[in-house]
């Protein structure tokens, strides 16, 4: 298991184009933990950062019998994900989808209103309620598992000491035999596009606008741009997405991405691909953006009431004291770790968005559990080849494993099976049949290599595929599992049938 994990980590690091030196360094560090506290006020584990990586690591460490403290600066647990990321965005995606459905789809089902309107403060209040309930819930889990929670800004003063400026204005020193850095990430700002969180906003500002902007320009057609662009587009904004690359969401399978882009365009989203923003002028009422083709050419002006900067995120290590104790980072500021999440400083570990890898909450959680399992002397495991990605638009797009482009690049002979939701009885029954399931399997063995789903609930459907990939299943394995009728999941079964043989319903 440990060897398999090592091999996967190596392959993963290779896939991230790490230099040979970095690789050697990253993989050669010996397993090392400093033992456990007994009866002293010293912790076995101190976690800096209470996001999905940090709070999950803290709870798991405590469950493994380790004396654990978690330090969080924002005064609420859950990190970016719960406070200003996954949860508030999904709340607004759901609320705005209901409004959009009420306006455009309910009549098809024979449900009619005199009028339907948006109450933005009520929508925001529902989002805030979801966030505060969940953050309080994590505090409850900390109490239940006996994790000590220190509210304040942590700074490493030695490999076993964290000085904390507490949010009530005091200072305390927290000692630990093992320290886990889980400080996450922050928005990546673009030169010449200063974020004021009013007219030029990051995702945090876009989650809390007090008015629906008439014109929203989104910089970056990634996860945040498409999700937040969908929210405000459904509520009435004219949304233009400016993307430097030739395609939206570059990590997506190209065939699915094309269908996805068409679907978003049908919903009114406009795309300016292969385009860069070269300047902004926010001196007037709105914002004027100067854009030009990515390869150079004539400039033009796009006007907006609000601009969303969503061109990626960057690891957050400000004020953490990494220099002081000599923790090594790569060129873009990510903390380098070995396969046991250990930095070059013995006893200091790092997980989640602050290390290389996809910046996703579920990946941070997996890192957190595996890291403390190693610290506790067990074997941790994260399957980095099978981390699902989901864009929570409507339809959603979800994927796990390899894209067709990646399979081609590997030179593996493969088969493709597809099934459209137009032929799925449940999707037709609910009149929501846009999308498809696409399965890629190795030709010789039928082993599944990747699954890509565009569907209203693709983010739920994808886990059948994730389990299949994890267990090394073949497409025939899925096809021979009895799937309940009528469900959207039957489309996964049919796509699997189409991969190894023939589907029934198309
Ligand atoms: C708008 C948006 C939507 C997203 N939606 C999704 C989604 O749907 N699904 C998904 O998987 N991912 C989503 N993400 C990404 C997800 O939020 C991150 O991948 C995840 O939060 C990373 O977890 P983490 O624990 O590594 O870091 P974070 O969640 O960033 O947590 C780090 C915590 O550390 C604290 N901290 C930092 N420095 C210190 C310090 N020195 N002392 C004390 N505390 C400190 C911070 O305050 C923060 O609370 C979204 C992100 C954004 C911005
Ligand atoms: N549903 C989810 O799981 C979810 C939702 C939101 C955020 N997230 C996470 O948060 C992270 C940040 O999200 P994001 O959307 O900001 O980043 P992203 O990496 O998903 O997308 C950024 C996009 O901006 C483009 N870009 C970069 N510089 C640009 C420039 N100067 N001009 C125009 N386009 C430019 C990139 O080509 C890319 O397509 C992501 O890595 C993602 O993992 C996940």
Tab-separated table of N, CA, C and O in Angstrom, residues 23 90 141 289 411 471:
chain	number	residue	atom	x	y	z
A	23	UNK	N	11.556	16.680	-7.494
A	23	UNK	CA	10.989	15.339	-7.351
A	23	UNK	C	11.794	14.501	-6.379
A	23	UNK	O	11.266	13.894	-5.462
A	90	UNK	N	-22.855	27.454	-3.615
A	90	UNK	CA	-23.898	26.460	-3.946
A	90	UNK	C	-25.264	26.923	-3.459
A	90	UNK	O	-26.297	26.635	-4.083
A	141	UNK	N	-18.450	19.763	16.421
A	141	UNK	CA	-17.647	18.544	16.175
A	141	UNK	C	-16.305	18.630	16.911
A	141	UNK	O	-15.799	17.625	17.411
A	289	UNK	N	-13.164	48.005	-19.476
A	289	UNK	CA	-12.033	47.079	-19.586
A	289	UNK	C	-11.461	47.166	-20.990
A	289	UNK	O	-12.213	47.094	-21.971
A	411	UNK	N	-1.177	7.210	-25.596
A	411	UNK	CA	-1.008	6.206	-26.646
A	411	UNK	C	-1.710	4.893	-26.336
A	411	UNK	O	-1.363	3.852	-26.894
A	471	UNK	N	-11.795	0.883	-7.873
A	471	UNK	CA	-11.680	-0.579	-7.806
A	471	UNK	C	-11.175	-1.190	-9.116
A	471	UNK	O	-11.182	-2.412	-9.286
